[in-house]
Amino acid sequence: MAEQIMTHSQGAHSQEKEAAGRAAAKLVSDGEIVGLGTGSTAYFAVIALGERVQAGLKIIGIPTSVQTGDLARTVGIPLTTLDENPEIDITIDGADEVDPNLNLIKGGGGALLREKVVASASKKMVVVADSGKVVPGLGKFPLPVEVIPFARTLIEKKIVSLGASPRLRMRPDGSLFITDNGNQILDCSFGRIDNPPALAVLLSNIPGIVEHGLFIGLAKLAIVGRGDGVEELRR
Ligand code: 5RP
């Protein structure tokens, strides 16, 4: 735990991530089912929620990854599953890019599939991000696409025909990155994505793509760290 706090507190924009995560955790009310996002910004929201639980807040969390589930248990947040609680009151999650319509690119941490399922089951999705994530248009960050291993090469070809360069995600040690769902990720450089909703439909229609990291119309509020404060973006 101490080691994990060290890791997250040393990254670039760490102060902004913490400010955003902590501000979002204040939006959670007693009795709520809470979707718990993944990544170094969502991390701070989970830590802050853990502190509130220790102080008496009654919530139940649904984690978007094995990693976040482990963290939530460590800080004392009781957990449930979507089977038991298919309606989530509020989800707090990070993003790799946030555009002016609050469309997002997500999946830098590889948890996009569960993150999108949880976001889509939530009455409210709150994005937490540092100021570097806010962009005029999506696409500089390579779009993560989760694929079943059986179809990977075929899907790579289809993504090339859409004008992107897909790259199979590897771990820093050189081994293949495998998601919590046993799939692989193609990080696809499209350059500027002029029409994110249209691209989202094209990708969703390719058999073997389990999910892609375009989150269209899911977030209504983004809390963005700016210096040591936060800015709220609404749609
Ligand atoms: C994980 C995600 C993360 O929310 C996204 O990558 C942002 O991460 P961070 O807050 O560490 O910058 O989508 O799949």
Tab-separated table of C-alpha atoms in Angstrom, residues 71-174:
chain	number	residue	atom	x	y	z
A	71	LEU	CA	-7.030	-1.340	-3.711
A	72	ALA	CA	-10.650	-0.914	-2.593
A	73	ARG	CA	-10.415	-3.941	-0.298
A	74	THR	CA	-7.159	-2.594	1.140
A	75	VAL	CA	-8.763	0.742	2.046
A	76	GLY	CA	-11.896	-0.906	3.446
A	77	ILE	CA	-14.528	-0.245	0.775
A	78	PRO	CA	-17.091	-3.090	0.708
A	79	LEU	CA	-17.554	-4.490	-2.802
A	80	THR	CA	-20.399	-5.960	-4.778
A	81	THR	CA	-20.908	-7.245	-8.322
A	82	LEU	CA	-23.019	-6.094	-11.250
A	83	ASP	CA	-25.032	-9.306	-10.878
A	84	GLU	CA	-26.063	-8.276	-7.376
A	85	ASN	CA	-26.356	-4.558	-8.151
A	86	PRO	CA	-26.910	-3.850	-11.848
A	87	GLU	CA	-27.762	-0.170	-11.194
A	88	ILE	CA	-24.892	2.058	-10.157
A	89	ASP	CA	-25.526	5.497	-8.660
A	90	ILE	CA	-22.247	7.175	-9.518
A	91	THR	CA	-18.994	6.125	-11.171
A	92	ILE	CA	-15.709	7.965	-10.848
A	93	ASP	CA	-13.115	7.136	-13.473
A	94	GLY	CA	-10.115	8.619	-15.237
A	95	ALA	CA	-9.549	9.286	-18.937
A	96	ASP	CA	-6.691	9.544	-21.392
A	97	GLU	CA	-8.338	12.348	-23.359
A	98	VAL	CA	-11.422	14.512	-22.740
A	99	ASP	CA	-12.894	16.602	-25.572
A	100	PRO	CA	-15.214	19.651	-25.273
A	101	ASN	CA	-18.329	17.386	-25.525
A	102	LEU	CA	-16.936	15.178	-22.750
A	103	ASN	CA	-16.339	12.387	-25.217
A	104	LEU	CA	-13.397	10.373	-23.973
A	105	ILE	CA	-10.561	8.118	-24.951
A	106	LYS	CA	-10.056	5.533	-22.217
A	107	GLY	CA	-8.132	2.319	-21.830
A	108	GLY	CA	-4.579	3.511	-21.279
A	109	GLY	CA	-4.598	1.266	-18.218
A	110	GLY	CA	-6.182	-1.594	-20.156
A	111	ALA	CA	-9.463	-1.694	-18.212
A	112	LEU	CA	-11.704	-0.155	-20.898
A	113	LEU	CA	-14.148	-3.058	-21.225
A	114	ARG	CA	-15.201	-3.226	-17.578
A	115	GLU	CA	-14.957	0.578	-17.364
A	116	LYS	CA	-17.442	1.002	-20.199
A	117	VAL	CA	-19.816	-1.624	-18.822
A	118	VAL	CA	-19.758	0.074	-15.422
A	119	ALA	CA	-20.118	3.583	-16.909
A	120	SER	CA	-23.074	2.455	-19.023
A	121	ALA	CA	-24.783	1.013	-15.922
A	122	SER	CA	-24.312	4.264	-13.973
A	123	LYS	CA	-26.803	7.073	-13.407
A	124	LYS	CA	-23.855	9.448	-13.404
A	125	MET	CA	-20.287	9.115	-14.642
A	126	VAL	CA	-17.771	11.608	-13.280
A	127	VAL	CA	-14.442	11.824	-15.074
A	128	VAL	CA	-11.369	12.771	-13.084
A	129	ALA	CA	-8.332	14.013	-14.963
A	130	ASP	CA	-5.267	16.185	-14.815
A	131	SER	CA	-5.181	19.266	-17.045
A	132	GLY	CA	-3.049	17.506	-19.677
A	133	LYS	CA	-5.987	15.251	-20.603
A	134	VAL	CA	-8.241	18.047	-21.861
A	135	VAL	CA	-7.936	18.327	-25.648
A	136	PRO	CA	-9.744	20.239	-28.429
A	137	GLY	CA	-10.227	16.967	-30.355
A	138	LEU	CA	-9.626	13.281	-29.629
A	139	GLY	CA	-6.953	11.152	-31.260
A	140	LYS	CA	-3.475	12.177	-30.242
A	141	PHE	CA	-3.567	9.378	-27.644
A	142	PRO	CA	-3.654	6.024	-29.498
A	143	LEU	CA	-7.123	4.531	-29.167
A	144	PRO	CA	-7.105	1.273	-27.168
A	145	VAL	CA	-9.155	-1.496	-28.773
A	146	GLU	CA	-9.720	-4.761	-26.893
A	147	VAL	CA	-9.814	-7.798	-29.183
A	148	ILE	CA	-10.193	-11.526	-28.769
A	149	PRO	CA	-6.822	-13.175	-29.503
A	150	PHE	CA	-8.421	-15.462	-32.160
A	151	ALA	CA	-9.291	-12.467	-34.364
A	152	ARG	CA	-6.345	-10.171	-33.736
A	153	THR	CA	-4.580	-10.257	-37.114
A	154	LEU	CA	-7.838	-9.912	-39.025
A	155	ILE	CA	-8.868	-6.944	-36.891
A	156	GLU	CA	-5.457	-5.302	-37.337
A	157	LYS	CA	-6.038	-5.376	-41.103
A	158	LYS	CA	-9.515	-3.891	-40.752
A	159	ILE	CA	-8.222	-1.124	-38.522
A	160	VAL	CA	-5.472	-0.317	-41.042
A	161	SER	CA	-8.180	-0.021	-43.703
A	162	LEU	CA	-9.876	2.571	-41.466
A	163	GLY	CA	-6.692	4.645	-41.693
A	164	ALA	CA	-5.026	3.825	-38.373
A	165	SER	CA	-1.791	2.148	-37.333
A	166	PRO	CA	-2.546	-0.521	-34.724
A	167	ARG	CA	0.135	-1.639	-32.314
A	168	LEU	CA	-0.179	-4.713	-30.109
A	169	ARG	CA	0.185	-3.692	-26.477
A	170	MET	CA	3.093	-5.248	-24.589
A	171	ARG	CA	4.083	-5.017	-20.946
A	172	PRO	CA	7.244	-3.103	-20.008
A	173	ASP	CA	9.024	-6.468	-19.532
A	174	GLY	CA	8.309	-7.373	-23.180
